PDB file of C-alpha atoms and ligand atoms in Angstrom:
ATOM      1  CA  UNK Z   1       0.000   0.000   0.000  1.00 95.00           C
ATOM      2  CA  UNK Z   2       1.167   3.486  -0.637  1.00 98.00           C
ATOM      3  CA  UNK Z   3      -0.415   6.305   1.195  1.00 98.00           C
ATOM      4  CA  UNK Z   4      -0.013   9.858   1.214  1.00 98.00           C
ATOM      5  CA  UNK Z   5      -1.471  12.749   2.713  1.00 98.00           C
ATOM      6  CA  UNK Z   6      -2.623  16.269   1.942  1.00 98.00           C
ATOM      7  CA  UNK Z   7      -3.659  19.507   3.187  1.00 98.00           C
ATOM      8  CA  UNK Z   8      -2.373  23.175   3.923  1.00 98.00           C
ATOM      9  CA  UNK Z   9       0.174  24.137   5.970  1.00 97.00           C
ATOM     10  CA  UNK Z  10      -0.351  22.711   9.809  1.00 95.00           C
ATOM     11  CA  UNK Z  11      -3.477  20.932   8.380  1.00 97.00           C
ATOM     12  CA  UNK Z  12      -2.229  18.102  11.316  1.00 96.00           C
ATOM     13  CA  UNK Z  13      -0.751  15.712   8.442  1.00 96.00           C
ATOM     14  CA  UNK Z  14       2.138  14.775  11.071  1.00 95.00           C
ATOM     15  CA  UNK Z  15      -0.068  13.819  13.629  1.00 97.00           C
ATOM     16  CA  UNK Z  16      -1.959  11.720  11.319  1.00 97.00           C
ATOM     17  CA  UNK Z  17       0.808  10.002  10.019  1.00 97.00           C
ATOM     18  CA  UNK Z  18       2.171   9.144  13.625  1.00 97.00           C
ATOM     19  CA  UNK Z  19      -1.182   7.864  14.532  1.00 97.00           C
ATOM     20  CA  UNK Z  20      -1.636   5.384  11.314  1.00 96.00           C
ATOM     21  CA  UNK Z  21       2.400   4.560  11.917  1.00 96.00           C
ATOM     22  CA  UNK Z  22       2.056   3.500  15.817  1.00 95.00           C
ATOM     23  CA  UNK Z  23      -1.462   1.565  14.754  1.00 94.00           C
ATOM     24  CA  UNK Z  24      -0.396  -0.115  11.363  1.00 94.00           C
ATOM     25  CA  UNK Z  25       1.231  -3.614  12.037  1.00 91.00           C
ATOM     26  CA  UNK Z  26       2.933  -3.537   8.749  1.00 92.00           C
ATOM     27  CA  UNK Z  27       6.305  -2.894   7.863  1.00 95.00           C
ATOM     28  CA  UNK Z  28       5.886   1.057   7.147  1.00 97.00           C
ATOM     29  CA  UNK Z  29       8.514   3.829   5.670  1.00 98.00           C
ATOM     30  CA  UNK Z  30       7.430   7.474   6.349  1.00 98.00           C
ATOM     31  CA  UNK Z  31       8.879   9.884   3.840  1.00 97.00           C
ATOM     32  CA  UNK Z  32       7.980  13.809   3.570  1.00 95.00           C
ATOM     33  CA  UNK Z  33       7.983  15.830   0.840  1.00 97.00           C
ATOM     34  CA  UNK Z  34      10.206  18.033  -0.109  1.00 98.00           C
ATOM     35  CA  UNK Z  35      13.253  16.128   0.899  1.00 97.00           C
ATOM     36  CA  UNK Z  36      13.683  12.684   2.164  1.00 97.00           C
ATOM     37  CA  UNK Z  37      16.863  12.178   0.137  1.00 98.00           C
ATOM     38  CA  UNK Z  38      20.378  13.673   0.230  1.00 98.00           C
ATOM     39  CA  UNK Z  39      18.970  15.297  -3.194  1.00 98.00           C
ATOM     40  CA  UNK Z  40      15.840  16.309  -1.724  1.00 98.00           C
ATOM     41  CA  UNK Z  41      16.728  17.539   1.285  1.00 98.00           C
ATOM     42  CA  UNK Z  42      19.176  20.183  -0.572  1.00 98.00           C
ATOM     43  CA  UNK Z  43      16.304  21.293  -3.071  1.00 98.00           C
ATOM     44  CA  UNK Z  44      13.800  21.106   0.442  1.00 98.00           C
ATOM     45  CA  UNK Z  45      16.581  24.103   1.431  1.00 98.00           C
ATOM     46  CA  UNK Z  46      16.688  26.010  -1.778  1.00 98.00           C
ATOM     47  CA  UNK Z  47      13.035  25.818  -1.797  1.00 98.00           C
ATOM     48  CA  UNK Z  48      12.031  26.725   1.329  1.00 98.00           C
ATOM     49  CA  UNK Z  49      14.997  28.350   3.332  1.00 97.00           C
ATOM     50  CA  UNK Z  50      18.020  29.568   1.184  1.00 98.00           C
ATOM     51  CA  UNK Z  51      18.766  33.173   0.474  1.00 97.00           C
ATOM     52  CA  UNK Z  52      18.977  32.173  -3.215  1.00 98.00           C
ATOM     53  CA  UNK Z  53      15.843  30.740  -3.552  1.00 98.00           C
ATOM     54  CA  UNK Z  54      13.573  33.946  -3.099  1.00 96.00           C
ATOM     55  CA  UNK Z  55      13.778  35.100  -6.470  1.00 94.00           C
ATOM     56  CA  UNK Z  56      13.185  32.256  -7.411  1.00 98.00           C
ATOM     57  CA  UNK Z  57      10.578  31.715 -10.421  1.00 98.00           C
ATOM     58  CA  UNK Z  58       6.929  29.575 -10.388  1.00 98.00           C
ATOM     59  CA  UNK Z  59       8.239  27.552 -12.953  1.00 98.00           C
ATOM     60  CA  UNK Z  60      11.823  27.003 -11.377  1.00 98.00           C
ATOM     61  CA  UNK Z  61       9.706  25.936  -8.336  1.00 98.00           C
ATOM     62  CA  UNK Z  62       7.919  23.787 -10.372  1.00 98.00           C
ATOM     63  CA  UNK Z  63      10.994  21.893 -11.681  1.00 98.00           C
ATOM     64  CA  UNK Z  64      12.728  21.646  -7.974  1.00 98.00           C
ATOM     65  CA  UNK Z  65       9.312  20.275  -6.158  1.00 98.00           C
ATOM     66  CA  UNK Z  66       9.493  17.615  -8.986  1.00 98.00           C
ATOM     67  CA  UNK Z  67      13.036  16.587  -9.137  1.00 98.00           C
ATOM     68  CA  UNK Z  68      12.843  16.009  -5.310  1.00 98.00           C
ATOM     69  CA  UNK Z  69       9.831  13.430  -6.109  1.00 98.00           C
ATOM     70  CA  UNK Z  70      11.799  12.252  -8.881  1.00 98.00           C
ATOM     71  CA  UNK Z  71      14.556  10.977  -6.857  1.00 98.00           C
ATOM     72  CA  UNK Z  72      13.014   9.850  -3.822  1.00 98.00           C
ATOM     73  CA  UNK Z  73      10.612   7.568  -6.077  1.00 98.00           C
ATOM     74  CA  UNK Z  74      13.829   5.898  -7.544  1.00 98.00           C
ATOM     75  CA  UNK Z  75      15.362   5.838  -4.262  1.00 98.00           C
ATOM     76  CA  UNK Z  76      13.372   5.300  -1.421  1.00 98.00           C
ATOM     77  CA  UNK Z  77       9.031   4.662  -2.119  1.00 98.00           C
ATOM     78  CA  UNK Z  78       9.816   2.499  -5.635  1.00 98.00           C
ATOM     79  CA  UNK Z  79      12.577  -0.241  -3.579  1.00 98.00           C
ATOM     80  CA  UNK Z  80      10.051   0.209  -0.580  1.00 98.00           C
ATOM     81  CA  UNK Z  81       6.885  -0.993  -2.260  1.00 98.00           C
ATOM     82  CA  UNK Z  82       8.998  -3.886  -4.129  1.00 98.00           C
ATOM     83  CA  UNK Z  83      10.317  -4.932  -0.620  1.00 98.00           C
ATOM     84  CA  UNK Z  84       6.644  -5.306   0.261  1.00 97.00           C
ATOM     85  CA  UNK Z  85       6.415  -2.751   2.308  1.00 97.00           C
ATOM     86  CA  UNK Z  86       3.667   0.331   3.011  1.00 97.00           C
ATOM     87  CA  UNK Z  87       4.840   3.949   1.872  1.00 98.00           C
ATOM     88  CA  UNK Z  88       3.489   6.957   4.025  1.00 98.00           C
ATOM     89  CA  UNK Z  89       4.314  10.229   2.495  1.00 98.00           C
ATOM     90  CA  UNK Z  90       3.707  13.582   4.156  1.00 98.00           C
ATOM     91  CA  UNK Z  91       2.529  15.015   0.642  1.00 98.00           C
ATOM     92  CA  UNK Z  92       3.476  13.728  -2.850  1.00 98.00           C
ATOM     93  CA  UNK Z  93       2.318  14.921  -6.476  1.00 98.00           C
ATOM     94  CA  UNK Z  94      -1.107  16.472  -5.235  1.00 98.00           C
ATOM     95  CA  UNK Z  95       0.492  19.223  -3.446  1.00 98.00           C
ATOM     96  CA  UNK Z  96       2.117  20.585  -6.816  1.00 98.00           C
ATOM     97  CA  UNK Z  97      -1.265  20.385  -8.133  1.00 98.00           C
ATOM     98  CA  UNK Z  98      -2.641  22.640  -5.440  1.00 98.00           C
ATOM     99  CA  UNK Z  99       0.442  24.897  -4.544  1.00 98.00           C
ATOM    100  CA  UNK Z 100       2.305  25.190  -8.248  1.00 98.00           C
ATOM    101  CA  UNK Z 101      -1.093  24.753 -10.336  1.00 98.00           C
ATOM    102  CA  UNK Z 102      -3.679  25.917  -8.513  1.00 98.00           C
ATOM    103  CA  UNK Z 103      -2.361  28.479  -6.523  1.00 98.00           C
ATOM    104  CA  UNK Z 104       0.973  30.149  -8.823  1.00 98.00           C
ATOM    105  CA  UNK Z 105      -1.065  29.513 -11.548  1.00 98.00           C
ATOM    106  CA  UNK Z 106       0.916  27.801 -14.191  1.00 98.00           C
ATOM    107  CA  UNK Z 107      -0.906  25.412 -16.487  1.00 98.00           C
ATOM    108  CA  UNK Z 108      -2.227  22.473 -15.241  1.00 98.00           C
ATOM    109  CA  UNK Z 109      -1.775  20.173 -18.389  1.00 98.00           C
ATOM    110  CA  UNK Z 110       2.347  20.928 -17.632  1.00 98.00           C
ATOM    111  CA  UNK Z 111       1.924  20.758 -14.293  1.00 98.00           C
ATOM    112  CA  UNK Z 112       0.143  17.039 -15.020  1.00 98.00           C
ATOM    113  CA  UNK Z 113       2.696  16.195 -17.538  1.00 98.00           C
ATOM    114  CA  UNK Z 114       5.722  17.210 -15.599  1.00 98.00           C
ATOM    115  CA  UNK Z 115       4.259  15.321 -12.434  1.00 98.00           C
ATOM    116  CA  UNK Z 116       3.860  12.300 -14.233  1.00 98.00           C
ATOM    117  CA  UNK Z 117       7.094  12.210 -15.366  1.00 98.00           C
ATOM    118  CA  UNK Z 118       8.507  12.936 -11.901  1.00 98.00           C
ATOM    119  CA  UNK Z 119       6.411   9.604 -10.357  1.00 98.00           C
ATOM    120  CA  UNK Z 120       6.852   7.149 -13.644  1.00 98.00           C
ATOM    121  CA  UNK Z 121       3.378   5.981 -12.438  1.00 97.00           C
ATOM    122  CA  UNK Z 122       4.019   5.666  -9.369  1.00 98.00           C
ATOM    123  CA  UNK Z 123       0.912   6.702  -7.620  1.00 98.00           C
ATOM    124  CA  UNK Z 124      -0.622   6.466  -3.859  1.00 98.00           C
ATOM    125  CA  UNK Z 125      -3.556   3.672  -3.755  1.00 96.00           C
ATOM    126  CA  UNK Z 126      -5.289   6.528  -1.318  1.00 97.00           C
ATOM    127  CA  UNK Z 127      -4.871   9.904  -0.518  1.00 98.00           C
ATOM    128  CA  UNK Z 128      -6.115  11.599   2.663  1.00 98.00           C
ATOM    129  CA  UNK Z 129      -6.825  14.917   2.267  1.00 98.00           C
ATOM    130  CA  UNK Z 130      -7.468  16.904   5.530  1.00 98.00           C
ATOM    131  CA  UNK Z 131      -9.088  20.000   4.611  1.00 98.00           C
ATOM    132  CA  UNK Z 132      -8.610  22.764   6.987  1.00 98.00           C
ATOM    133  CA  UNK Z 133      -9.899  26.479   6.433  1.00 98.00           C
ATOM    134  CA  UNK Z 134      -7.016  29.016   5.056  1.00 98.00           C
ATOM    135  CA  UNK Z 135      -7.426  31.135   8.320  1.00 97.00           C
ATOM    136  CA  UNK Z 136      -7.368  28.419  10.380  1.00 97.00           C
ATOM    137  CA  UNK Z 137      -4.281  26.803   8.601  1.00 97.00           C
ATOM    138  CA  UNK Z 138      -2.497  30.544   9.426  1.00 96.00           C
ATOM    139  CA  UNK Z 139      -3.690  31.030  12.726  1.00 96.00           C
ATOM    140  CA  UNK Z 140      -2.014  27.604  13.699  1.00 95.00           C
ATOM    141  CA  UNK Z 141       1.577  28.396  11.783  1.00 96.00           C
ATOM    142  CA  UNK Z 142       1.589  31.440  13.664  1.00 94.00           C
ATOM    143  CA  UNK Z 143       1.352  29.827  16.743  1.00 94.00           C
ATOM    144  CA  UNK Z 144       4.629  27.965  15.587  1.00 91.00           C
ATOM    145  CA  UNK Z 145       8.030  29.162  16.818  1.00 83.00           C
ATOM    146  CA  UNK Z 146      10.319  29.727  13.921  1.00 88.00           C
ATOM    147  CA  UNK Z 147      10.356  31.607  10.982  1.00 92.00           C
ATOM    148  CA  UNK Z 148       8.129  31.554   8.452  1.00 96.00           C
ATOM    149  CA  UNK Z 149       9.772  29.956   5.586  1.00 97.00           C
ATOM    150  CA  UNK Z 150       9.289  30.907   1.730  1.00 97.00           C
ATOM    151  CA  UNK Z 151       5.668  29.513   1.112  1.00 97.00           C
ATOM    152  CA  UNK Z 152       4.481  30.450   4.327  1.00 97.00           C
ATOM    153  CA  UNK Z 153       5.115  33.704   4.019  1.00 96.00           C
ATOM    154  CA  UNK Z 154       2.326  34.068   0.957  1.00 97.00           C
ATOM    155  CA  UNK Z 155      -1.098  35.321   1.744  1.00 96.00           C
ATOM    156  CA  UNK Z 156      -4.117  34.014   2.890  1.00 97.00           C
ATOM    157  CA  UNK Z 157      -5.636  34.263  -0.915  1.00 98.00           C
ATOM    158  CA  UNK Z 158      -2.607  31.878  -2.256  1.00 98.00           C
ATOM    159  CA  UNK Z 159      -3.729  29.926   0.868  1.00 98.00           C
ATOM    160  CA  UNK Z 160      -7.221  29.570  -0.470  1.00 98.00           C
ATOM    161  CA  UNK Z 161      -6.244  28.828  -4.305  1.00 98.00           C
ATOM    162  CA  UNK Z 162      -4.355  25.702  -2.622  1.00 98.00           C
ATOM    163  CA  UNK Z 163      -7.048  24.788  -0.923  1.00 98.00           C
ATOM    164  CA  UNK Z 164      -9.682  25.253  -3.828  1.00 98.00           C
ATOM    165  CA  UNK Z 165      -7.025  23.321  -6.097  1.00 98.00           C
ATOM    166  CA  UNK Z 166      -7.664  20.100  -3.543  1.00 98.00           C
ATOM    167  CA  UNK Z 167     -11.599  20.717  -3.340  1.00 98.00           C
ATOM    168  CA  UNK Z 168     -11.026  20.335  -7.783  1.00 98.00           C
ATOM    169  CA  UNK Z 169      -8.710  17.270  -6.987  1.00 98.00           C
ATOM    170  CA  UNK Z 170     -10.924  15.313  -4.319  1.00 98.00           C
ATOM    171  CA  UNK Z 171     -13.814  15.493  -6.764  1.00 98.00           C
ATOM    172  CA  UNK Z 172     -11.519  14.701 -10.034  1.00 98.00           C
ATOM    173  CA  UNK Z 173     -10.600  11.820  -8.264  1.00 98.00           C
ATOM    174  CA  UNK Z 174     -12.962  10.044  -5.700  1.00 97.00           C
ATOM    175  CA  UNK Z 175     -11.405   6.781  -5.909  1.00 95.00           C
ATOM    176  CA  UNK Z 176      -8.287   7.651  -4.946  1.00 97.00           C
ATOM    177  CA  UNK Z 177      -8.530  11.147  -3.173  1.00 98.00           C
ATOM    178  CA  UNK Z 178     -10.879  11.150   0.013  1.00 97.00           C
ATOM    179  CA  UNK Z 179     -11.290  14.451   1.481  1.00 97.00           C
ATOM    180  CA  UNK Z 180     -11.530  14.872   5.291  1.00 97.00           C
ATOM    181  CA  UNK Z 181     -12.821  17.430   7.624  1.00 96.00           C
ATOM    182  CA  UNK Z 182      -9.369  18.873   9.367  1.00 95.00           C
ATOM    183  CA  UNK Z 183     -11.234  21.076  11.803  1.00 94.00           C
ATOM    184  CA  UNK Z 184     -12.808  18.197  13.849  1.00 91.00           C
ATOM    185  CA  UNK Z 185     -10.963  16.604  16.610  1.00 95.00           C
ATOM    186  CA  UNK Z 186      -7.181  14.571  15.851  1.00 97.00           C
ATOM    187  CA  UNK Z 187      -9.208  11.144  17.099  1.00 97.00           C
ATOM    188  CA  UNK Z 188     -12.185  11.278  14.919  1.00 96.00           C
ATOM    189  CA  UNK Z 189      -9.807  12.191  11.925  1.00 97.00           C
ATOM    190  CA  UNK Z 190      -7.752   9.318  12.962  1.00 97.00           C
ATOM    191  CA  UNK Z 191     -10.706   6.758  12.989  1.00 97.00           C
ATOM    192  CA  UNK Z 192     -11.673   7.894   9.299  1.00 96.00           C
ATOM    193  CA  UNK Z 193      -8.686   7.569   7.668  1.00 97.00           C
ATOM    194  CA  UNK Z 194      -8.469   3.891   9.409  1.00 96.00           C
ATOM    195  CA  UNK Z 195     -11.990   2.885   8.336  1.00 95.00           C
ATOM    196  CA  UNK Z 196     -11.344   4.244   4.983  1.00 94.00           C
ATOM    197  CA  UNK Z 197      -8.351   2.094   4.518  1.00 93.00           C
ATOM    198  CA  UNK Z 198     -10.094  -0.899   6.092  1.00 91.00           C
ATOM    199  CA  UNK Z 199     -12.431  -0.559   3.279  1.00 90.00           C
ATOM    200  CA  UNK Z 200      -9.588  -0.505   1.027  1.00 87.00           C
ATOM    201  CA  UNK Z 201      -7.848  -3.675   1.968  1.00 83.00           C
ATOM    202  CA  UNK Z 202     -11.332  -5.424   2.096  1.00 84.00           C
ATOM    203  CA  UNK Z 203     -11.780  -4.051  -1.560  1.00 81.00           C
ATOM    204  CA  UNK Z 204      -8.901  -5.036  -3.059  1.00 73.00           C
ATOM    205  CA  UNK Z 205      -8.945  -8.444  -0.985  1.00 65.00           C
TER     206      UNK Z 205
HETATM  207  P1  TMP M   1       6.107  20.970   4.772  1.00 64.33           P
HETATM  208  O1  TMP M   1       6.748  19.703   4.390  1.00 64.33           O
HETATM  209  O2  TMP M   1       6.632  21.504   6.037  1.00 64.33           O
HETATM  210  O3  TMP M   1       4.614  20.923   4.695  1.00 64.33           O
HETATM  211  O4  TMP M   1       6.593  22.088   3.707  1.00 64.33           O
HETATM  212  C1  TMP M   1       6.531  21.900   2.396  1.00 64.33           C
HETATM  213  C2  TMP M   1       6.069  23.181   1.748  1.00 64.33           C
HETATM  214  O5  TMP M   1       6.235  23.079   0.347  1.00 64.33           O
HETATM  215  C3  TMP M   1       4.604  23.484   1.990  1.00 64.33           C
HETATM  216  O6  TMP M   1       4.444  24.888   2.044  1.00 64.33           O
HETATM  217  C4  TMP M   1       3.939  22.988   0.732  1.00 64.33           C
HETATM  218  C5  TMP M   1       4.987  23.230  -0.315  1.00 64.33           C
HETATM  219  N1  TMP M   1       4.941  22.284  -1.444  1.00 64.33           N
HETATM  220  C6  TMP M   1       4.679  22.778  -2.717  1.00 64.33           C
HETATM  221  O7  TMP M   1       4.448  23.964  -2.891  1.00 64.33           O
HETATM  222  N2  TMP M   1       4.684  21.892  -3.758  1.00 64.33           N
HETATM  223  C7  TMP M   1       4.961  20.565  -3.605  1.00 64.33           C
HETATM  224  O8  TMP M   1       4.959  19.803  -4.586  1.00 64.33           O
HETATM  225  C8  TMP M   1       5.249  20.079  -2.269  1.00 64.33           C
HETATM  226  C9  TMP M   1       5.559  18.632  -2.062  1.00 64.33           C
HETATM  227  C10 TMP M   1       5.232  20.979  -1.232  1.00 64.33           C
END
């Protein structure tokens, strides 16, 4: 099984993850995206934290977010799921759709196209979006210590392009994309995403 999930900034993707992780009694890997990788870890800096990277342009952004997947498909998720194991990522090729497409705007047929050759079909079985309001998402970063890094720092309408660009995505694809109410409590979240996947495995047998 490969999983990943979605969702704005602080949308409580961690948490979820750690809660599937500690209840699964498979053998799991847990990658994030950016980074994950020597290779992705350097682009997760240029991206998000380097002085050179705040000129940087949508479509340069576009390129780096996909060359990180790129290599941590060939090196990580792809020997993973032939090892029989499960693959958790903390976002994978939706968020481009939302944050490069959706939100910076840049066509969606390239941002499709460049995607797919980033993942050379490698694609979740489910994706769990958590869906969290834009002002909600903020209020919670805020709350962080730290700086804000280079997306965080957009505002709350770039916030609510991403989050439009998921609505598009959970309804383009039902089978695979199930959207889930972020605002309620971690526990309830928790239990859908396990019942969901329970359905799965009794689906596919
Ligand atoms: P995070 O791992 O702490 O959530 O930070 C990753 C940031 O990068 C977050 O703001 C979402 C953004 N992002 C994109 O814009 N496009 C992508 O393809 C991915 C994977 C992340």
């Amino acid at each position: 099984m490969f999983i990943s999930l979605e969702g704005l900034e602080a949308c409580g993707k961690s948490t979820q993850v750690e809660m599937l992780v500690s209840r699964l009694k498979v053998e799991v890997e847990v990658y994030r995206e950016p980074g994950g990788t020597g290779v992705g870890e350097a682009v997760r800096h240029l991206l998000l934290h380097a002085k050179e990277g705040e000129g940087m342009s949508a479509e340069a952004e576009l390129l780096l977010y996909t060359a990180s997947r790129a290599q941590i498909v060939r090196e990580k998720i792809l020997p993973a799921l032939k090892a029989g194991k499960w693959v958790i990522c903390d976002r994978y090729l939706d968020s481009t759709v939302a944050y490069q497409g959706a939100a910076r705007k840049l066509a969606m047929a390239a941002v499709k196209t460049i995607n797919g050759f980033a993942v050379g079909g490698v694609m979740p079985d489910k994706t769990f979006i958590l869906d969290v309001l834009p002002k909600t998402s903020r209020a919670r970063v805020l709350a962080r210590s730290g700086q804000l890094d280079r997306i965080e720092r957009e505002d709350l309408s770039f916030y609510e392009r991403v989050r439009d660009g998921y609505l598009a995505l959970a309804k383009e694809e039902p089978g695979r994309c199930i959207l889930i109410d972020g605002e309620g409590d971690i526990a309830s979240i928790h239990q859908k995403i396990w019942q969901a996947l329970e359905n799965t495995i009794k689906a596919i047998g």
